[in-house]
Every structure is written in structure tokens, then in C-alpha cells.
mmCIF file of C-alpha atoms in Angstrom:
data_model
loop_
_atom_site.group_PDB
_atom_site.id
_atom_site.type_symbol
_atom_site.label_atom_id
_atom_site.label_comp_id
_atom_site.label_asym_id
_atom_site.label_seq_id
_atom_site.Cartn_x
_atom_site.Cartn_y
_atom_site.Cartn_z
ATOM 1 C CA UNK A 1 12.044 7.664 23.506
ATOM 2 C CA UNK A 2 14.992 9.344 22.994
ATOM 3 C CA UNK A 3 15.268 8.436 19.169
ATOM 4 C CA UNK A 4 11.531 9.973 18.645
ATOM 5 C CA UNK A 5 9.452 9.098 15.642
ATOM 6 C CA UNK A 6 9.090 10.975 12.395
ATOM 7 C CA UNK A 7 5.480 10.545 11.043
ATOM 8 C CA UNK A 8 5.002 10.911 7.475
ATOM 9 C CA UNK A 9 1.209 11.859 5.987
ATOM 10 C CA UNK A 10 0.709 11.576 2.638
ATOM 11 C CA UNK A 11 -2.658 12.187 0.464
ATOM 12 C CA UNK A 12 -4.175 12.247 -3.195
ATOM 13 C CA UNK A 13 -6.762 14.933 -3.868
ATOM 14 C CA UNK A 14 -10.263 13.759 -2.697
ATOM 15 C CA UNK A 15 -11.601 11.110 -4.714
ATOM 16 C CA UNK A 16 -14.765 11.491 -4.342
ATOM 17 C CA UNK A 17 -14.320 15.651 -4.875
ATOM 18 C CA UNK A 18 -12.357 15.453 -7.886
ATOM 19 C CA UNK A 19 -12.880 11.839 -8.985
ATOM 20 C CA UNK A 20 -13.362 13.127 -12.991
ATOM 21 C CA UNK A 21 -10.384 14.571 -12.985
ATOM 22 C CA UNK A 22 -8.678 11.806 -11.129
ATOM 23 C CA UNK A 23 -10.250 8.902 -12.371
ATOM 24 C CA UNK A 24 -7.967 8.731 -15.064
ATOM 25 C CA UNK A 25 -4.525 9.212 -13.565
ATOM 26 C CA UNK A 26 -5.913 6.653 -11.347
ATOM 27 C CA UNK A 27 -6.618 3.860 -13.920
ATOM 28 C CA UNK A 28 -3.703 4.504 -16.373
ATOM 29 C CA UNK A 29 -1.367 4.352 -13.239
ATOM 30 C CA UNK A 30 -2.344 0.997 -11.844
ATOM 31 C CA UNK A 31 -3.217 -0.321 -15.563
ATOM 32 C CA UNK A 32 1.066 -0.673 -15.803
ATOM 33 C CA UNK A 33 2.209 -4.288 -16.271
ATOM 34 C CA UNK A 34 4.127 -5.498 -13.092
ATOM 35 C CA UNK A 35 8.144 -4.985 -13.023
ATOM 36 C CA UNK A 36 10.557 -7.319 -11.803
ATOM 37 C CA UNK A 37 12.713 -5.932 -9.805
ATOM 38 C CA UNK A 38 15.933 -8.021 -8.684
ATOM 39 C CA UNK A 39 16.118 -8.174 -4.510
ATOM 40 C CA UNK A 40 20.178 -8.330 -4.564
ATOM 41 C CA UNK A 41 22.863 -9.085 -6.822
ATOM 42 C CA UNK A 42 23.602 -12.123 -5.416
ATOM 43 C CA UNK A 43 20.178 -14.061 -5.881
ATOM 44 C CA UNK A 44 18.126 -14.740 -8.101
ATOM 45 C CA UNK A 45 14.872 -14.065 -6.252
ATOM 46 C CA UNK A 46 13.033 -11.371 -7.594
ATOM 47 C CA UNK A 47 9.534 -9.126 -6.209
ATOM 48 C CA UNK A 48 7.230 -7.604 -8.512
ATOM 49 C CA UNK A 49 5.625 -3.911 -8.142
ATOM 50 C CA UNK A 50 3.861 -1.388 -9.892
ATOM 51 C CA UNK A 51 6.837 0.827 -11.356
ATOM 52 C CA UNK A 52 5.003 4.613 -11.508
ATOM 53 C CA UNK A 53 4.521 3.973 -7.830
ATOM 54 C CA UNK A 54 7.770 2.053 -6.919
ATOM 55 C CA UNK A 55 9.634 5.237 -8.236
ATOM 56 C CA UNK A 56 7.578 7.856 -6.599
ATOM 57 C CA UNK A 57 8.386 6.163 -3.181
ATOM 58 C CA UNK A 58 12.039 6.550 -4.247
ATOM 59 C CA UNK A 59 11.016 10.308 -4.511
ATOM 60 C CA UNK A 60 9.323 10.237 -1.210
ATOM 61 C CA UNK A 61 12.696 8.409 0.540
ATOM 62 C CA UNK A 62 15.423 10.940 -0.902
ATOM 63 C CA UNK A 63 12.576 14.012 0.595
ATOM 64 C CA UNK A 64 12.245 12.096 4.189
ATOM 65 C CA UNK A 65 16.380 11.436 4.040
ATOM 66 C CA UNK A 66 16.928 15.084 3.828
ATOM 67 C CA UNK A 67 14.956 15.805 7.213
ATOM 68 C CA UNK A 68 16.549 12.776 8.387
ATOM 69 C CA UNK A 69 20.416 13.959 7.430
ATOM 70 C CA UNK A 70 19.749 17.672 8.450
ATOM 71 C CA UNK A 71 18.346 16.170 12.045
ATOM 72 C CA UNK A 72 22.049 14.228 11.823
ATOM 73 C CA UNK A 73 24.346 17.060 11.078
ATOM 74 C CA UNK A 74 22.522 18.461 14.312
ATOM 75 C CA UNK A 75 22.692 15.549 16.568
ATOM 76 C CA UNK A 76 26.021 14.053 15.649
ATOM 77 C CA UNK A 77 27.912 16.964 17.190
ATOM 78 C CA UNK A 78 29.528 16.280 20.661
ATOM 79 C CA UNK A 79 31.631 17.635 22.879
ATOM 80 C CA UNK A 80 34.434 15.520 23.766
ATOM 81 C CA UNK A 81 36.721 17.215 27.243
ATOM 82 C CA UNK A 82 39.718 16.065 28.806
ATOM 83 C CA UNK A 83 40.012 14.726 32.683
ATOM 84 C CA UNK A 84 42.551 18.035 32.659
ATOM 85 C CA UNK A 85 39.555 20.570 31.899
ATOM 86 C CA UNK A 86 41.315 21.330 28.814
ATOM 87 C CA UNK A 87 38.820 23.176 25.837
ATOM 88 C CA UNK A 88 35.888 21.698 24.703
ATOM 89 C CA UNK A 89 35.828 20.740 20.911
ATOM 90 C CA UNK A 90 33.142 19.722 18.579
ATOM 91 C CA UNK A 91 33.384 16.455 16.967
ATOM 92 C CA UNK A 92 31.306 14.853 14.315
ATOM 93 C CA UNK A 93 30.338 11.081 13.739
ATOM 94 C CA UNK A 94 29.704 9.784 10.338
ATOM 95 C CA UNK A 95 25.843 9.130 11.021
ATOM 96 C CA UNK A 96 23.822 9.318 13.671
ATOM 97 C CA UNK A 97 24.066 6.357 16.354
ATOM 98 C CA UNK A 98 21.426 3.585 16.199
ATOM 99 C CA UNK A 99 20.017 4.535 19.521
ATOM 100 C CA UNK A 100 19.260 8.029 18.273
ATOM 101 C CA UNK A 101 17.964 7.155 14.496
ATOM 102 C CA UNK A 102 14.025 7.688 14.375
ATOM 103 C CA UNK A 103 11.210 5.160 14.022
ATOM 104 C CA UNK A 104 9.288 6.183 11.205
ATOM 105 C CA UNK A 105 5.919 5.558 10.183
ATOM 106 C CA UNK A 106 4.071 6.386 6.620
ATOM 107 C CA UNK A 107 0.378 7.080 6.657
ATOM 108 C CA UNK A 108 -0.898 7.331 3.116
ATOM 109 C CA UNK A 109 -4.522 7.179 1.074
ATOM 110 C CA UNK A 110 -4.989 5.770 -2.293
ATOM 111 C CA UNK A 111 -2.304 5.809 -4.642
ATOM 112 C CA UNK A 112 0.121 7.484 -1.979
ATOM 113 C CA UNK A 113 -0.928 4.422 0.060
ATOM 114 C CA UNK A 114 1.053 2.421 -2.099
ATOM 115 C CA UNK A 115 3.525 4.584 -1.983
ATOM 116 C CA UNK A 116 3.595 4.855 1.408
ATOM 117 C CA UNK A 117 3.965 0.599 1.707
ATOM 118 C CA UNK A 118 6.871 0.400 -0.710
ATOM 119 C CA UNK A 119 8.918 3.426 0.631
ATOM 120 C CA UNK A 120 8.751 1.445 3.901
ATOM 121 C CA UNK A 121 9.565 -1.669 2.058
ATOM 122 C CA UNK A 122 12.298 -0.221 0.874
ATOM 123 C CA UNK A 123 13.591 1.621 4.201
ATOM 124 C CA UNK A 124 13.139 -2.089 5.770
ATOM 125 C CA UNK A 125 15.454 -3.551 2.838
ATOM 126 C CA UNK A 126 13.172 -5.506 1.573
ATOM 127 C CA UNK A 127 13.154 -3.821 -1.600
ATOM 128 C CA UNK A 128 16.159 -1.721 -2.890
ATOM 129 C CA UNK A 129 16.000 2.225 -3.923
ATOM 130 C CA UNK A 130 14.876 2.487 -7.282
ATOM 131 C CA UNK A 131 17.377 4.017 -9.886
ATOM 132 C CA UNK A 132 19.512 4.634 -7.717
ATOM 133 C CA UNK A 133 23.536 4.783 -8.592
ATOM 134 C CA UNK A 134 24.502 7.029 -5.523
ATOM 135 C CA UNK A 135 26.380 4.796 -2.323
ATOM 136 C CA UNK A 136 24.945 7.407 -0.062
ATOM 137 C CA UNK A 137 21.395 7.300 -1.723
ATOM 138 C CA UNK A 138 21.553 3.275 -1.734
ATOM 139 C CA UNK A 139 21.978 3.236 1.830
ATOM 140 C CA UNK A 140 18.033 4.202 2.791
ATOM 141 C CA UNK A 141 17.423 0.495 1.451
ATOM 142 C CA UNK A 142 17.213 -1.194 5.103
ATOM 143 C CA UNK A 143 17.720 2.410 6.802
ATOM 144 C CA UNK A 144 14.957 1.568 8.871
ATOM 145 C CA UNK A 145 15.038 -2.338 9.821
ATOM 146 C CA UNK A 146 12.104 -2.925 12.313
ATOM 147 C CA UNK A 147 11.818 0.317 13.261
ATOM 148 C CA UNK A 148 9.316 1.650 10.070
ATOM 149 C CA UNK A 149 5.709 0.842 9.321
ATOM 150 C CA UNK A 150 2.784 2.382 7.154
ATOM 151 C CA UNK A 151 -1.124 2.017 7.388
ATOM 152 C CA UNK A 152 -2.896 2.368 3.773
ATOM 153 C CA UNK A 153 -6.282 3.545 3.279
ATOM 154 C CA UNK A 154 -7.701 2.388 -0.276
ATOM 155 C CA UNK A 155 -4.405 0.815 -1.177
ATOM 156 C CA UNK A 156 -4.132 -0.080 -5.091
ATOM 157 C CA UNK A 157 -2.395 -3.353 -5.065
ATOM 158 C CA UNK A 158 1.293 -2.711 -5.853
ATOM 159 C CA UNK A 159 3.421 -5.324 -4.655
ATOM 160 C CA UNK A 160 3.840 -9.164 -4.607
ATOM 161 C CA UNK A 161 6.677 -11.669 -4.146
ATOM 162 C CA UNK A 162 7.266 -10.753 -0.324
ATOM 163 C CA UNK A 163 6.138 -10.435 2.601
ATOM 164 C CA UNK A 164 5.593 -6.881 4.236
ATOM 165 C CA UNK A 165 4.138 -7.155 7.556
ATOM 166 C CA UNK A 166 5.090 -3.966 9.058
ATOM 167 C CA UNK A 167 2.205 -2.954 6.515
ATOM 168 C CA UNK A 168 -1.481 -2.015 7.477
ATOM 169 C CA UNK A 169 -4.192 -1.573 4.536
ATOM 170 C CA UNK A 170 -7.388 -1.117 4.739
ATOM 171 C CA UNK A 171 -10.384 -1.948 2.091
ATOM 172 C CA UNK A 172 -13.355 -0.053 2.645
ATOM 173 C CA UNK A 173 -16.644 -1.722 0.814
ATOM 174 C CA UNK A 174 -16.528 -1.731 -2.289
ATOM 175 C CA UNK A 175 -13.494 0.395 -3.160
ATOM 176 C CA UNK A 176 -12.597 -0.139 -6.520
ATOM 177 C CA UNK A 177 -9.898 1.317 -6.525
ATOM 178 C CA UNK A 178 -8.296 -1.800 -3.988
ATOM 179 C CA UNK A 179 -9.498 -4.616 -7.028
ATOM 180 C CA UNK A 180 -7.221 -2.398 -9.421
ATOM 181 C CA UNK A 181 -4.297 -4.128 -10.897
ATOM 182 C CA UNK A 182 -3.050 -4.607 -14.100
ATOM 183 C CA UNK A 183 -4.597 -8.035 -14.710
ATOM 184 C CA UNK A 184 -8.092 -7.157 -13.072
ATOM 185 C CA UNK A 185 -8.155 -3.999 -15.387
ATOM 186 C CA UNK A 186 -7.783 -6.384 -18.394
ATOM 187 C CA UNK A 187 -10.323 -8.645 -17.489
ATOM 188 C CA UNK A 188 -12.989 -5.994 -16.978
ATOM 189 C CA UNK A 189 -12.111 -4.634 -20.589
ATOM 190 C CA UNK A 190 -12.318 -8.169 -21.564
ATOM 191 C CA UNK A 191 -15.882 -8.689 -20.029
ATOM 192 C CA UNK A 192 -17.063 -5.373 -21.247
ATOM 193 C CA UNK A 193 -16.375 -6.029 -24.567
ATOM 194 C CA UNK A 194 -18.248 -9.217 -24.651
ATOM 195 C CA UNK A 195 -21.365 -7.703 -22.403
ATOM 196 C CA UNK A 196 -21.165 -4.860 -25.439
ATOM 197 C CA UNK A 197 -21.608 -7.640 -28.466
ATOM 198 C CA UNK A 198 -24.493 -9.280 -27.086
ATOM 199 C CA UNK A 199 -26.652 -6.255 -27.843
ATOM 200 C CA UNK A 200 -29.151 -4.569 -26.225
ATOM 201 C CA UNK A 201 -31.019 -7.805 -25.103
ATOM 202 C CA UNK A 202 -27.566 -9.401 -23.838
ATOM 203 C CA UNK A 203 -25.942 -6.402 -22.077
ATOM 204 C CA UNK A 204 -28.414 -7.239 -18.921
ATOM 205 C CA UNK A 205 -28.337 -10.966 -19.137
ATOM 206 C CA UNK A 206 -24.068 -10.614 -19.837
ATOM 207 C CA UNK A 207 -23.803 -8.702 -16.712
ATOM 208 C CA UNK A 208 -25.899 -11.071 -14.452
ATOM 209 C CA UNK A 209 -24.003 -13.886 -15.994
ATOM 210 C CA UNK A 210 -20.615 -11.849 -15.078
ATOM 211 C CA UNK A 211 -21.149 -11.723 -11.036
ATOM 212 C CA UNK A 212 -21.468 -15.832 -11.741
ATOM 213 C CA UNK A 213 -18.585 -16.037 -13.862
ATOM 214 C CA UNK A 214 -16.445 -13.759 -11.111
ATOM 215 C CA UNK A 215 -17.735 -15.995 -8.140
ATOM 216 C CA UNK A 216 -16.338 -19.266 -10.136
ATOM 217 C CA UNK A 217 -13.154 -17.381 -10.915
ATOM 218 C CA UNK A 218 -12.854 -16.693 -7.142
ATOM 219 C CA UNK A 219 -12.737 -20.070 -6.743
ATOM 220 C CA UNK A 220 -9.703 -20.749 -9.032
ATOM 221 C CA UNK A 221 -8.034 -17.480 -8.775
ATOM 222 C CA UNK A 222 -5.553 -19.490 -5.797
ATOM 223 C CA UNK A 223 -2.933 -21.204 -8.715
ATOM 224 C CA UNK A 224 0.152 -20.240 -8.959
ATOM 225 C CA UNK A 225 0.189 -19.718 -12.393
ATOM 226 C CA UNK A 226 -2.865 -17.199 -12.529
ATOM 227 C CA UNK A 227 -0.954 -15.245 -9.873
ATOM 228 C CA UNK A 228 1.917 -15.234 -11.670
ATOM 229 C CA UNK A 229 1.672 -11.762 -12.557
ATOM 230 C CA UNK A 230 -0.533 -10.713 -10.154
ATOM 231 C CA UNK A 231 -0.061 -7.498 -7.516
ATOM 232 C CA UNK A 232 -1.612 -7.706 -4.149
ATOM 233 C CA UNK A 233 -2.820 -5.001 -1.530
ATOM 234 C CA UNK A 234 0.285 -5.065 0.482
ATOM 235 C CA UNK A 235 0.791 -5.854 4.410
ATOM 236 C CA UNK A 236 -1.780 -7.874 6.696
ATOM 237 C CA UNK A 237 -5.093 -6.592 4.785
ATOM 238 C CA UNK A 238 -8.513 -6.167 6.517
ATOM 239 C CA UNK A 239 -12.093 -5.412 4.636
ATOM 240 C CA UNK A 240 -14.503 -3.269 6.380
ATOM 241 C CA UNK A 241 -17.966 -4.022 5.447
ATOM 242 C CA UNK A 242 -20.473 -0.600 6.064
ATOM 243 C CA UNK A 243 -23.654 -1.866 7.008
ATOM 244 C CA UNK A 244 -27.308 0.028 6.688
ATOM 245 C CA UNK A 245 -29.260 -1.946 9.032
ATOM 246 C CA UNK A 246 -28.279 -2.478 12.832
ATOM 247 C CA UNK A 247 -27.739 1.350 13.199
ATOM 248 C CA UNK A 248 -25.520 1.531 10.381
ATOM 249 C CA UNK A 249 -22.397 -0.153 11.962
ATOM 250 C CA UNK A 250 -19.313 -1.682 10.233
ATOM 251 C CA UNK A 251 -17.753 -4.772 10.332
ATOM 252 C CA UNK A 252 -13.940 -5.707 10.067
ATOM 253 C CA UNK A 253 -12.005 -9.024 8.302
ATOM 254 C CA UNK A 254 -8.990 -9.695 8.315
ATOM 255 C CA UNK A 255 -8.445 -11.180 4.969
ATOM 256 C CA UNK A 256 -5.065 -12.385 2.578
ATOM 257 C CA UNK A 257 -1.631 -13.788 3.703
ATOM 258 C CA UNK A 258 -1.328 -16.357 5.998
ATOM 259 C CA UNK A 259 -5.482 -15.920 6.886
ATOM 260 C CA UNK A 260 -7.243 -18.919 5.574
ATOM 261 C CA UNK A 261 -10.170 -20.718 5.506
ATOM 262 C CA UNK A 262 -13.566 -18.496 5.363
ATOM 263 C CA UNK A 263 -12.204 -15.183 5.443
ATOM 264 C CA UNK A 264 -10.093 -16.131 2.186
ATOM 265 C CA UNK A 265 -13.045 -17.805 0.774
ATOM 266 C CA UNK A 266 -15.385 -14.911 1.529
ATOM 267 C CA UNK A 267 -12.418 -12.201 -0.032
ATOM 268 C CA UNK A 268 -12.798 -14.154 -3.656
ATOM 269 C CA UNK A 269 -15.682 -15.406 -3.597
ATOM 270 C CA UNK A 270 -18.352 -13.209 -1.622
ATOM 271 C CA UNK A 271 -16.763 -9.818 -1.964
ATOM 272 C CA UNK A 272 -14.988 -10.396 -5.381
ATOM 273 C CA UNK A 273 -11.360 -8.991 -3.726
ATOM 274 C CA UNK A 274 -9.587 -9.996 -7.118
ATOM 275 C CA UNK A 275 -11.675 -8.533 -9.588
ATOM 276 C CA UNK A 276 -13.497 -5.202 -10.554
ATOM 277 C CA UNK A 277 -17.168 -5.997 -10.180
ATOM 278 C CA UNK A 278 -19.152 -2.979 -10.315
ATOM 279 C CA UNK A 279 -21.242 -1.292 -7.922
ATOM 280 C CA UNK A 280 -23.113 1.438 -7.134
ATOM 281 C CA UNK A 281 -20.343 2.504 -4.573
ATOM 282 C CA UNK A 282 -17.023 1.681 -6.068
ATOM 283 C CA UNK A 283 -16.100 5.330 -6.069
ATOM 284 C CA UNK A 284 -17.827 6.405 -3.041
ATOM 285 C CA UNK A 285 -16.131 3.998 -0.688
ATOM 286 C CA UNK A 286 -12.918 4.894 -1.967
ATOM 287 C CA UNK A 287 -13.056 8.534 -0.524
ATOM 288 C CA UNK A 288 -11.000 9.737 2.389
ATOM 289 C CA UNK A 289 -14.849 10.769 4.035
ATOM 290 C CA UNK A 290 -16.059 7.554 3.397
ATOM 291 C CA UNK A 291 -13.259 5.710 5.246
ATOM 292 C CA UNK A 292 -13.064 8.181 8.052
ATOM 293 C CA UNK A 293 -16.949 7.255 9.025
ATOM 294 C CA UNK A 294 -16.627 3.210 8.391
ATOM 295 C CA UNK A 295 -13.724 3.307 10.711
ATOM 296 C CA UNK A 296 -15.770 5.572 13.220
ATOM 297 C CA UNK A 297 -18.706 2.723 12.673
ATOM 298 C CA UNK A 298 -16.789 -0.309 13.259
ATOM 299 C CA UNK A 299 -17.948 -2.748 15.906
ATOM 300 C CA UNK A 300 -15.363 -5.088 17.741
ATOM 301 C CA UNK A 301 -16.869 -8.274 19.177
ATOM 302 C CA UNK A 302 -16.595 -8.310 22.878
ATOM 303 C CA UNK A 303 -17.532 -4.575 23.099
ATOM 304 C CA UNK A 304 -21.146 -4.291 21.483
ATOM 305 C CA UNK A 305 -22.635 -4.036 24.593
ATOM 306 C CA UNK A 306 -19.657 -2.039 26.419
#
């Protein structure tokens, strides 16, 4: 189309290279208490987001409205001539027409994947810029109306309040780094510090106990007062299982959001979606690798035997 698309990529280092170094910046990042952040002067209605992240997608908006305003200055020049062949002038428009402006799309992995969902929150107008005092600046919020969308690989969760389906994320396995929040952080500290005072003999017995104490909190985890101040993984969210037996294919749920029934019972209950339970693999299903070759593995139904 004549408007094209511009296609943002955007990356952390390698998780599962440089996850000692990472690790940290990781968990202090997402261990941030939710903001409130006010959707217009005029309501009252209010989202909630991680703020480290909600600012950094500011950052990532004013870099992607420079392309966009330099591709402006060049497009917005026409020439305008008279039925009497008279000289041909250049004349500018203010912005670019509608017709022209680009559909953009935000690819991201990790923490930039939450970046990636709230920049194009915020260039649908669902969410306003952050810190943001400049009438020019304030005008990316809704620069983009149904023409923006981002797919997140091993999205923290980072958003809740409202709905963004123009988003895509992705949960591969065990990914810790998707179970992340705030309130999930605290919990784990929480059970680790009672699994540590049972002593030797309890620390194996406190940890069985744990994956039955997570499955029953599964099953409560739906009122809306524990989700009070509670992120999510943002967008229409689907779990890839890796499998080791049937030739090593994967297998793909769409879970959260308007899904209900057994996929939402399976997401709290079966694969503990709202809390940290550890695994052998919480780190290496969070790697870009990793998700690359459970994608590659995935088997639809209706083409296993294509």
C-alpha cells in the first residue's frame, strides 16, 4: 500500500547467554509496584503498568516519531500548478495525510516485549505518552489508531485495566520470566522464607507442599480483589507447551481474556500462569533460541498428517 509499514525490532541481550548478568536487571525491573496512570483528564478510569517499562516505551515513541516526522517533511511537499502553466511551487501540509501515514508494527523479546505492547498502546491511545508536557510530543498518543500492533516473545506482565488486542504474546514453557510481576515476586520471597525455616528436613517437604498450595491458589486467584494490583501479559496470550515425546513437537493455547473454561483453568491451575513455580527450565525457555525452535515445533490440528 501506498502508506507502507514501518516495522520496529527490538531485543534484550540473550537470556540464556548472559542470564547472570541479566538476571538481575530483570527481577529488580518487574519487582516495581504497579502505577496508576490516569487514561484522560476527564475520567476517572485509570490502567495500571509497570513504570521502568511504561517510560522506556515513551523513549522508544519519541525515536520511531523522528523517522516518522523526517519521512513527513519528505512526503508533505507538493507541487501545486495553475490551469495557465504558470511556475510550479512547493507547498507544505502540516502532517502527513491519513492515507499516507504508516502502519506500524513492534516486534519485541522479553523486557522490550513489554515495551514493545505499551508503545503500541500508547500509539493506539489507549494509554497516553508518559511525562510528556510537549503538544507536539502528546500527539503520538492515538497516532496510530488501528493501524499499529506488536507480537511479544517472553512478555513480563506489564499492563492491566484495558484491553489491548492489537497485542500478540507468546509464553514459551516454563518461562519465568512471563509469571514475573510485582505480586508473584513477593509471594515467592514469601514462600522461600517459610521453605528456609523449616530446616533441612522441611525445605523438601515445604516445597512439595508449595506446588499444592500454588494449584489451590490457582483456583482463587479469579477475585477481584486479589487482582487488584495485579499486571497481566498483555494482548490475546497463547502458551506453547515443548513436548519430548511424539518427536518432540509443541503444542499451542490460547489462554487469558475473554478465553474461558479449560484453557483458563489449565493457565492457573495446571501450568501455574500466575505464580513463579520453579523448574528446571524457567531460564531456558525464556531464551530467544528456545522460542525460535518451539515455534518451529508447533503442531496445528488439522495439519498433523498434511
Amino acid at each position: 500500500p501506498e502508506r507502507g509499514r514501518f516495522i520496529e525490532i527490538l531485543s534484550d541481550h540473550d537470556a540464556a547467554s548472559a542470564k547472570n548478568d541479566l538476571l538481575p536487571y530483570i527481577i529488580s525491573t518487574l519487582d516495581t509496584p504497579p502505577t496508576s496512570v490516569k487514561l484522560s483528564r476527564q475520567s476517572k478510569e485509570a490502567a495500571r503498568v509497570n513504570d521502568p517499562l511504561y517510560r522506556l516505551s515513551g523513549t522508544l515513541i519519541r525515536s520511531i516519531g523522528q523517522v516518522i516526522d523526517s519521512i513527513d517533511k519528505d512526503d508533505t511537499e507538493v507541487d501545486v500548478s495553475s490551469d495557465d502553466n504558470s511556475e510550479t511551487e512547493p507547498t507544505k501540509d502540516k502532517h502527513m495525510s491519513p492515507s499516507k501515514q504508516p502502519a506500524i508494527h513492534i516486534v519485541g523479546h522479553s523486557l522490550s516485549g513489554s515495551v514493545a505492547a505499551l508503545a503500541a498502546t500508547i500509539l493506539d491511545g489507549s494509554l497516553p505518552m508518559p511525562d510528556c508536557n510537549e503538544k507536539r510530543q502528546k500527539r503520538w498518543s492515538g497516532f496510530a489508531r488501528d493501524r499499529v500492533s506488536a507480537l511479544c516473545l517472553g512478555c513480563p506482565p506489564c499492563i492491566a485495566g484495558i484491553d489491548v488486542d492489537f497485542v500478540t504474546s507468546i509464553i514459551n514453557g516454563d518461562d519465568i520470566v512471563c509469571r514475573c510481576s510485582h505480586n508473584t515476586l513477593q509471594r515467592l520471597y514469601a514462600r522461600t522464607e517459610r521453605s528456609i525455616k523449616g530446616g533441612v528436613l522441611g525445605k523438601g517437604v515445604g516445597w512439595m507442599s508449595d506446588a499444592a498450595r500454588l494449584t489451590v491458589t490457582g483456583l482463587t486467584s479469579g477475585s477481584a480483589k486479589k487482582k487488584e494490583n495485579h499486571l497481566n501479559v498483555p494482548g490475546r496470550v497463547y502458551l506453547i507447551r515443548p513436548r519430548r515425546i511424539g518427536g518432540g513437537s509443541s503444542s499451542i493455547h490460547e489462554v487469558g481474556g475473554s478465553i474461558g473454561g479449560r484453557e483458563n483453568f489449565r493457565a492457573a491451575v495446571l501450568w501455574q500462569l500466575n505464580d513463579v513455580l520453579l523448574s528446571k527450565s524457567l531460564w531456558k525457555h525464556h531464551s530467544q533460541t528456545s522460542y525460535i525452535r518451539s515455534l518451529d515445533r508447533v503442531q496445528l490440528k488439522g495439519f498433523a498428517d498434511a
